[in-house]
PDB file of C-alpha atoms in Angstrom:
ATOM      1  CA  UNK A   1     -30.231 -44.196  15.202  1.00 86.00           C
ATOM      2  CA  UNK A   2     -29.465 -40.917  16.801  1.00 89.00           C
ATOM      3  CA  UNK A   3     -26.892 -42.010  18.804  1.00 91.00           C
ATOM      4  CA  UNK A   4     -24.979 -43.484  15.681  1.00 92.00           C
ATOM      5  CA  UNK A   5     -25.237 -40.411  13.994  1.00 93.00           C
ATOM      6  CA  UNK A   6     -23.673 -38.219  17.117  1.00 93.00           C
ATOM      7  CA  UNK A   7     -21.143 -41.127  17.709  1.00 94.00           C
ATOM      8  CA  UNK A   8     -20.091 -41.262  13.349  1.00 93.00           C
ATOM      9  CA  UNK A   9     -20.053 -36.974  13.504  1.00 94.00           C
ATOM     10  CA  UNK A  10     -17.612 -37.360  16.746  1.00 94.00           C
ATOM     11  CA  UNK A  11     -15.819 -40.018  14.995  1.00 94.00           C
ATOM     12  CA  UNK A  12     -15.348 -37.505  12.099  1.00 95.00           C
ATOM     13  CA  UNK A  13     -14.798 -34.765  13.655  1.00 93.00           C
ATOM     14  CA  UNK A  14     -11.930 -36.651  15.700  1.00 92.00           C
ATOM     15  CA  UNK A  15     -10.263 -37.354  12.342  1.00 93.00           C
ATOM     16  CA  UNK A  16     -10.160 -34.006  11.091  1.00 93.00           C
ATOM     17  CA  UNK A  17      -8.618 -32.436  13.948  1.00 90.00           C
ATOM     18  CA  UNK A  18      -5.566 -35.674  13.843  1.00 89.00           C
ATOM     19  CA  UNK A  19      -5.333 -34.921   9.874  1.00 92.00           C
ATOM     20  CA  UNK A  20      -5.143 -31.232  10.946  1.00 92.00           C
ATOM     21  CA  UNK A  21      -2.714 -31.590  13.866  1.00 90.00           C
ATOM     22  CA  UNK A  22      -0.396 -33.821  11.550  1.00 92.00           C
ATOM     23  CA  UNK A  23      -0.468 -31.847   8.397  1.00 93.00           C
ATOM     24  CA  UNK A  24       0.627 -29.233  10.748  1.00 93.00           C
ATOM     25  CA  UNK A  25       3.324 -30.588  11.861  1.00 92.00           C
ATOM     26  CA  UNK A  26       4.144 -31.914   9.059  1.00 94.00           C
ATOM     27  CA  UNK A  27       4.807 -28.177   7.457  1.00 95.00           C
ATOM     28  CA  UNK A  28       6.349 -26.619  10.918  1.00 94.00           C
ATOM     29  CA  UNK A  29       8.703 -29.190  10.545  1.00 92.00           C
ATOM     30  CA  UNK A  30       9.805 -29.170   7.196  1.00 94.00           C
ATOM     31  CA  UNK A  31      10.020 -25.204   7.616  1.00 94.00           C
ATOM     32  CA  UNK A  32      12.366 -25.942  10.636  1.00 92.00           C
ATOM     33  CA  UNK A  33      14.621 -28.619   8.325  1.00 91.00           C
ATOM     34  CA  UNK A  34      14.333 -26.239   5.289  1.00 93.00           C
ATOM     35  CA  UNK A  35      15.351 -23.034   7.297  1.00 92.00           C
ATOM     36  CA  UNK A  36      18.661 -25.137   8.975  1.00 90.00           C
ATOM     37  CA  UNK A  37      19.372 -25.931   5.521  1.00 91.00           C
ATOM     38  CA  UNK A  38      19.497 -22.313   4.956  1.00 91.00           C
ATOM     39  CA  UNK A  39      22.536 -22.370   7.521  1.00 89.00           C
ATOM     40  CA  UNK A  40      24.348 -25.338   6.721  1.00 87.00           C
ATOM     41  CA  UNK A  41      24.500 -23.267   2.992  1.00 90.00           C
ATOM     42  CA  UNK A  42      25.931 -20.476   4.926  1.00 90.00           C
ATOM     43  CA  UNK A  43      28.527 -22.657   6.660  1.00 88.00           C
ATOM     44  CA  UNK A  44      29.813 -24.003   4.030  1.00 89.00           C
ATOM     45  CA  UNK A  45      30.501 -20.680   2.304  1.00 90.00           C
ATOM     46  CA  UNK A  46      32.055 -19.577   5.362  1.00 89.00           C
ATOM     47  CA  UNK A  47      34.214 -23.570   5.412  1.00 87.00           C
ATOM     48  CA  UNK A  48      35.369 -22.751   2.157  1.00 89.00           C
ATOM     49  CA  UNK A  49      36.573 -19.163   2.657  1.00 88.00           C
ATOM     50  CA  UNK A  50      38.949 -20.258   6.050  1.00 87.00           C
ATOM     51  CA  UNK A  51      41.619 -22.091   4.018  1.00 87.00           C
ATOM     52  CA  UNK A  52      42.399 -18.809   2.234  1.00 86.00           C
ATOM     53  CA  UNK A  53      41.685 -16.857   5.589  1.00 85.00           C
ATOM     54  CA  UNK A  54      44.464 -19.076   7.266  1.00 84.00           C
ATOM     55  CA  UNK A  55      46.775 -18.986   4.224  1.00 84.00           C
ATOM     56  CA  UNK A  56      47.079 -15.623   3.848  1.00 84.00           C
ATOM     57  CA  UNK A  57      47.693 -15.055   8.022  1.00 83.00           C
ATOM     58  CA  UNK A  58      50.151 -17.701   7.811  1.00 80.00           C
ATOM     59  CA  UNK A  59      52.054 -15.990   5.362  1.00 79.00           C
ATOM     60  CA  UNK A  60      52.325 -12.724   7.472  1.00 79.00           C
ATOM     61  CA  UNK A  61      52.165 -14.565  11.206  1.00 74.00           C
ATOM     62  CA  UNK A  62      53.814 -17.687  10.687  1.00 69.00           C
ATOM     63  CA  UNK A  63      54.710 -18.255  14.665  1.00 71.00           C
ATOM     64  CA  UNK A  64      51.138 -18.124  15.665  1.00 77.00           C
ATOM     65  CA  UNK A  65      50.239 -21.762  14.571  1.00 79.00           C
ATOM     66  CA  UNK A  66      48.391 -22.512  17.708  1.00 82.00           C
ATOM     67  CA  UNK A  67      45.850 -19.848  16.195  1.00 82.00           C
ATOM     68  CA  UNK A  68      46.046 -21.580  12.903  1.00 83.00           C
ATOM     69  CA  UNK A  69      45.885 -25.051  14.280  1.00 85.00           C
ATOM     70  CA  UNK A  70      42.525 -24.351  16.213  1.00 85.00           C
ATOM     71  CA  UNK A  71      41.013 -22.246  13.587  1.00 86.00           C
ATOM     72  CA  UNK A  72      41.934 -25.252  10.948  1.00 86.00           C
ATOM     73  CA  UNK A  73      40.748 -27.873  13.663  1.00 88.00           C
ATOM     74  CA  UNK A  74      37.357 -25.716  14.444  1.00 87.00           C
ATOM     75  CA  UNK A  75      36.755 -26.299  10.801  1.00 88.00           C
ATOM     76  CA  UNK A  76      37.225 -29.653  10.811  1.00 88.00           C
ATOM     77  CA  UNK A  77      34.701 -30.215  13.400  1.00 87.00           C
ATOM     78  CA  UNK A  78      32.527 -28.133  11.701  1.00 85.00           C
ATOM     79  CA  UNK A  79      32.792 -30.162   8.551  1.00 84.00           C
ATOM     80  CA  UNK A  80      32.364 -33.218  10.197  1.00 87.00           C
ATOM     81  CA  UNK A  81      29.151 -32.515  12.647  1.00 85.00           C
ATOM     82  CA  UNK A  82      26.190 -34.504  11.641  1.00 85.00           C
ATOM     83  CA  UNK A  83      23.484 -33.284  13.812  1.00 83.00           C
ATOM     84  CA  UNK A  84      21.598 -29.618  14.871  1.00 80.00           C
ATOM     85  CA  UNK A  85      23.382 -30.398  18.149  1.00 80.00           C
ATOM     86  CA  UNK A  86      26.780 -31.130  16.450  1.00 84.00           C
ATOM     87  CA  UNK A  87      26.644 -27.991  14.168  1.00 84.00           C
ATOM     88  CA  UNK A  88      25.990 -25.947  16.891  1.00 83.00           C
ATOM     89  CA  UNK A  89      28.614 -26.537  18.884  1.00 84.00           C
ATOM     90  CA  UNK A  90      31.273 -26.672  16.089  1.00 85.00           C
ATOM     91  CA  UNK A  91      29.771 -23.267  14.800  1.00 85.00           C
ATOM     92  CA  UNK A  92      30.338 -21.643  18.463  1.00 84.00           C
ATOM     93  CA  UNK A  93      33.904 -22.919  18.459  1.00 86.00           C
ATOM     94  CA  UNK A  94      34.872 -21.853  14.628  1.00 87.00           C
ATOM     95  CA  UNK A  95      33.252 -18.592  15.511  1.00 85.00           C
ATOM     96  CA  UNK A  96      35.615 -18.351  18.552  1.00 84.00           C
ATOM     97  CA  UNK A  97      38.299 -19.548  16.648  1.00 86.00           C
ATOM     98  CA  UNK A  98      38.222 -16.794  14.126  1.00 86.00           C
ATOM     99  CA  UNK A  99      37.267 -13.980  16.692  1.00 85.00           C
ATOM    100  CA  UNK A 100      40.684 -15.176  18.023  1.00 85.00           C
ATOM    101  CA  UNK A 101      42.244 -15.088  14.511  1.00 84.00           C
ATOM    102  CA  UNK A 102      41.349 -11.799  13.823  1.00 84.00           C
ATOM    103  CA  UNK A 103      42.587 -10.746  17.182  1.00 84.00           C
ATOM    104  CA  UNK A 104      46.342 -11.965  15.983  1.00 81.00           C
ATOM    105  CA  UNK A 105      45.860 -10.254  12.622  1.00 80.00           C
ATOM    106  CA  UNK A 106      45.517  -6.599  14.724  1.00 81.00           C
ATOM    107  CA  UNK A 107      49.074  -6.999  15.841  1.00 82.00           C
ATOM    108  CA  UNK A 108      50.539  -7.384  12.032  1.00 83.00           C
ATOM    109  CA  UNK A 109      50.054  -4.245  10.285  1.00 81.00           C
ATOM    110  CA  UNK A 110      51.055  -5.212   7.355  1.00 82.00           C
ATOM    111  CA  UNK A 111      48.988  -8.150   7.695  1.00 80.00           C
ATOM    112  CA  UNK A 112      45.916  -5.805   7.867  1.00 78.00           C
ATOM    113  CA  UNK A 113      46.904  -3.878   4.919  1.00 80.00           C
ATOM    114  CA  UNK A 114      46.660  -6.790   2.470  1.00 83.00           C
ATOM    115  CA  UNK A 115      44.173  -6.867   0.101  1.00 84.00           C
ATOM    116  CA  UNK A 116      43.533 -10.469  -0.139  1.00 83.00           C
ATOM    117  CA  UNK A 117      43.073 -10.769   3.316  1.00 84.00           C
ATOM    118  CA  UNK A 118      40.609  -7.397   3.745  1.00 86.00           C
ATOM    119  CA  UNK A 119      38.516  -9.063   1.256  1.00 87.00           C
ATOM    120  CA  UNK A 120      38.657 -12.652   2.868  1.00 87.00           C
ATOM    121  CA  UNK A 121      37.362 -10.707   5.896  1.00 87.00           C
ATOM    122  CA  UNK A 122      35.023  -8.401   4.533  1.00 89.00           C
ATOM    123  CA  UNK A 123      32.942 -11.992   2.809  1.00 90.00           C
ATOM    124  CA  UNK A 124      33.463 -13.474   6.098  1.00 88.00           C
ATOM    125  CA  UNK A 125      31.642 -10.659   7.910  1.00 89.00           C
ATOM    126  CA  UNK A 126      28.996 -10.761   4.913  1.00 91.00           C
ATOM    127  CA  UNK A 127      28.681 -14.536   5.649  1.00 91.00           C
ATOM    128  CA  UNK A 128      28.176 -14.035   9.479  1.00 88.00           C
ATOM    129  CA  UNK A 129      25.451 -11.450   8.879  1.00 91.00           C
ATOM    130  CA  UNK A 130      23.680 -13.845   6.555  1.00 92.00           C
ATOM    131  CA  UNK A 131      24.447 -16.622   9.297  1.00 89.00           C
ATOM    132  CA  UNK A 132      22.707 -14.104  11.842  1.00 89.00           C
ATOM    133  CA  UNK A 133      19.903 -13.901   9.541  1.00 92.00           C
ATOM    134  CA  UNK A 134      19.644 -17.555   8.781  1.00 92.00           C
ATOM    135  CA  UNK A 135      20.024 -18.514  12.539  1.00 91.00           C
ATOM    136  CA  UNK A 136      16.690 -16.119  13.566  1.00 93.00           C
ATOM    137  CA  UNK A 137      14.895 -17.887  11.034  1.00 94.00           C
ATOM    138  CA  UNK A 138      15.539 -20.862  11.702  1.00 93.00           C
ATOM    139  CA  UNK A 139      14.969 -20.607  15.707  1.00 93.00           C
ATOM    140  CA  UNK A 140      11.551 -19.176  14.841  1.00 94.00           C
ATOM    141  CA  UNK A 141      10.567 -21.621  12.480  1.00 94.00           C
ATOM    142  CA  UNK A 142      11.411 -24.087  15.912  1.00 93.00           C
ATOM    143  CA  UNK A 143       9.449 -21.858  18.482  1.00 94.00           C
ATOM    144  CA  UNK A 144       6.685 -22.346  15.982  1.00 94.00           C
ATOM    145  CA  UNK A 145       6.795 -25.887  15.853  1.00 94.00           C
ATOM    146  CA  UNK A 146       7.550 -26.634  19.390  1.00 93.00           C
ATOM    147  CA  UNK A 147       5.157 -24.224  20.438  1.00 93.00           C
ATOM    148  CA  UNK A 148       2.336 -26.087  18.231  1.00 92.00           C
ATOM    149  CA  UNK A 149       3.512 -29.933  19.223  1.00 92.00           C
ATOM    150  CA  UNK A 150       2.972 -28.917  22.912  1.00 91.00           C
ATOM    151  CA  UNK A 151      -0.436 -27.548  22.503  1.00 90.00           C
ATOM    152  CA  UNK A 152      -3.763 -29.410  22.985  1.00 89.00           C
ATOM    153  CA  UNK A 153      -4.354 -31.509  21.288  1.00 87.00           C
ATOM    154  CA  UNK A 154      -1.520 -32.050  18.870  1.00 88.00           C
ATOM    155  CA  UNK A 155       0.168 -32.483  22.065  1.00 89.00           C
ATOM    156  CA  UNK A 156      -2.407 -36.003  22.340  1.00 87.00           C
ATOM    157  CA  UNK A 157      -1.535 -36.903  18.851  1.00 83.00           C
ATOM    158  CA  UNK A 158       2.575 -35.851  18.418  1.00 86.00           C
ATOM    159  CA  UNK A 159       4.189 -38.813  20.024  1.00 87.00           C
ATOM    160  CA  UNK A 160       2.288 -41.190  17.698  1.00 86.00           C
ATOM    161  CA  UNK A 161       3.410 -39.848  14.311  1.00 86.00           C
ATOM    162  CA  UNK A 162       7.022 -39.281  15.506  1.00 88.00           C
ATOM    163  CA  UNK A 163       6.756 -35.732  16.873  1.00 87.00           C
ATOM    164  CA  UNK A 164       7.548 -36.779  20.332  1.00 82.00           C
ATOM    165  CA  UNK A 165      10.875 -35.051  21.107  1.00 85.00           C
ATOM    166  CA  UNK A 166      11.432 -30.933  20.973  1.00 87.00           C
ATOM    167  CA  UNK A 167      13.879 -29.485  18.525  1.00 86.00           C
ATOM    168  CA  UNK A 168      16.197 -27.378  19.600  1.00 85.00           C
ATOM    169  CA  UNK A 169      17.308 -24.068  19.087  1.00 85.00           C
ATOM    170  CA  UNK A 170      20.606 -22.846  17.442  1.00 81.00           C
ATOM    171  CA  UNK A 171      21.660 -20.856  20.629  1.00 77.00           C
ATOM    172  CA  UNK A 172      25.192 -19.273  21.490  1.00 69.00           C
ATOM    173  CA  UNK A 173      27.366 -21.513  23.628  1.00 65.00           C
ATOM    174  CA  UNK A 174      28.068 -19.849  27.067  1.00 66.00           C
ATOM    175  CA  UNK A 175      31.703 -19.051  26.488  1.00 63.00           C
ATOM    176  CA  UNK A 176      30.522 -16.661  23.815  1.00 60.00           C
ATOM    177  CA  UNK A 177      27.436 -15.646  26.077  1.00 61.00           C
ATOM    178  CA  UNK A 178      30.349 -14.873  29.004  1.00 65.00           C
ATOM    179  CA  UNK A 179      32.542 -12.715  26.578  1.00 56.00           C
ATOM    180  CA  UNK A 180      29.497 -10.987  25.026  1.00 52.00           C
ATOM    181  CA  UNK A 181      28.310  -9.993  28.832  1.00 59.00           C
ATOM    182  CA  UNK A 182      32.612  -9.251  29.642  1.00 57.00           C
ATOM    183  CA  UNK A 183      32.751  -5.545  28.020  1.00 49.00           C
ATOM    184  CA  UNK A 184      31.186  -3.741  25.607  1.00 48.00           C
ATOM    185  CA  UNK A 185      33.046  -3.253  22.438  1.00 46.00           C
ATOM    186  CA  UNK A 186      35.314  -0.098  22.280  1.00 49.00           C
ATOM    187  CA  UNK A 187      35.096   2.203  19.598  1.00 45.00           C
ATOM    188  CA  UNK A 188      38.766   3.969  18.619  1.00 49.00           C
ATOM    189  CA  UNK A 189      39.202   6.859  16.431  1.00 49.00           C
TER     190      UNK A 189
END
């Protein structure tokens, strides 16, 4: 009789740490999904503003449509990407793109003295800063939940309730790491 009793407590004990180890997961992962949705929101502010962006440049520098063209194709890609993967890599190369763009705009003077296109950029830098901020969140909210599906003994019970596979981080693509490490930014007065 004693022996049933240890082996049912076991047994129950058992269940409550697999119920505990799921619901975990469970809320680690919809934290992760929820705070990537907090991006996507952020990138498609940022989508929307680019077709002004590139209007107004093409109005002032209409021979540098190679700029244009990969600005307008980075968006495109950016639009299209399905997966974490896919928006990652389509967010590096937009945010190249437009690093670039604004690069062009510095040799039109007249370019930088419109309005419309001071505003366009002061919302886009707003909408990087919130990206910034949405990005951090969102790569902590996956430390914590690949931290807690590789520890015992969720790690025993992950694989079976379709936890398996690590999610990964929104990380800077090494092009920008490369420029970033190149020179510091100079500061003219």
């Amino acid at each position: 009789m004693i022996t049933l009793i240890v082996i049912g407590v076991i047994v129950v004990v058992l269940i409550f740490v697999v119920m505990g180890s799921y619901n975990k997961l469970v809320a680690l992962d919809q934290k992760a999904d929820q705070s990537f949705a907090d991006i996507d929101v952020q990138l498609k502010q940022r989508n929307d503003l680019i077709p002004n962006l590139v209007e107004t440049v093409k109005g002032y520098a209409a021979h540098e449509s190679g700029t244009l063209q990969a600005v307008t194709q980075a968006r495109a890609a950016a639009a299209g990407a399905t997966t974490v993967d896919q928006k990652v890599q389509a967010d590096n190369m937009l945010t190249s793109a437009l690093g670039k763009l604004f690069a062009v705009a510095e040799a039109y003077p007249d370019l930088k003295a419109n309005t419309n296109f001071l505003e366009l950029q002061r919302e886009l830098s707003d909408i990087e800063n919130k990206l910034a901020a949405a990005r951090r969140f969102f790569n902590n909210a996956v430390a914590e939940f690949n931290a807690v599906r590789a520890q015992f003994p969720t790690v025993l019970f992950a694989g079976l309730f379709g936890f398996g596979s690590e999610k990964p981080f929104f990380e800077v693509s090494a092009a920008d790491r490369a420029a970033m490490n190149a020179a510091a930014p100079s500061v003219k007065f």
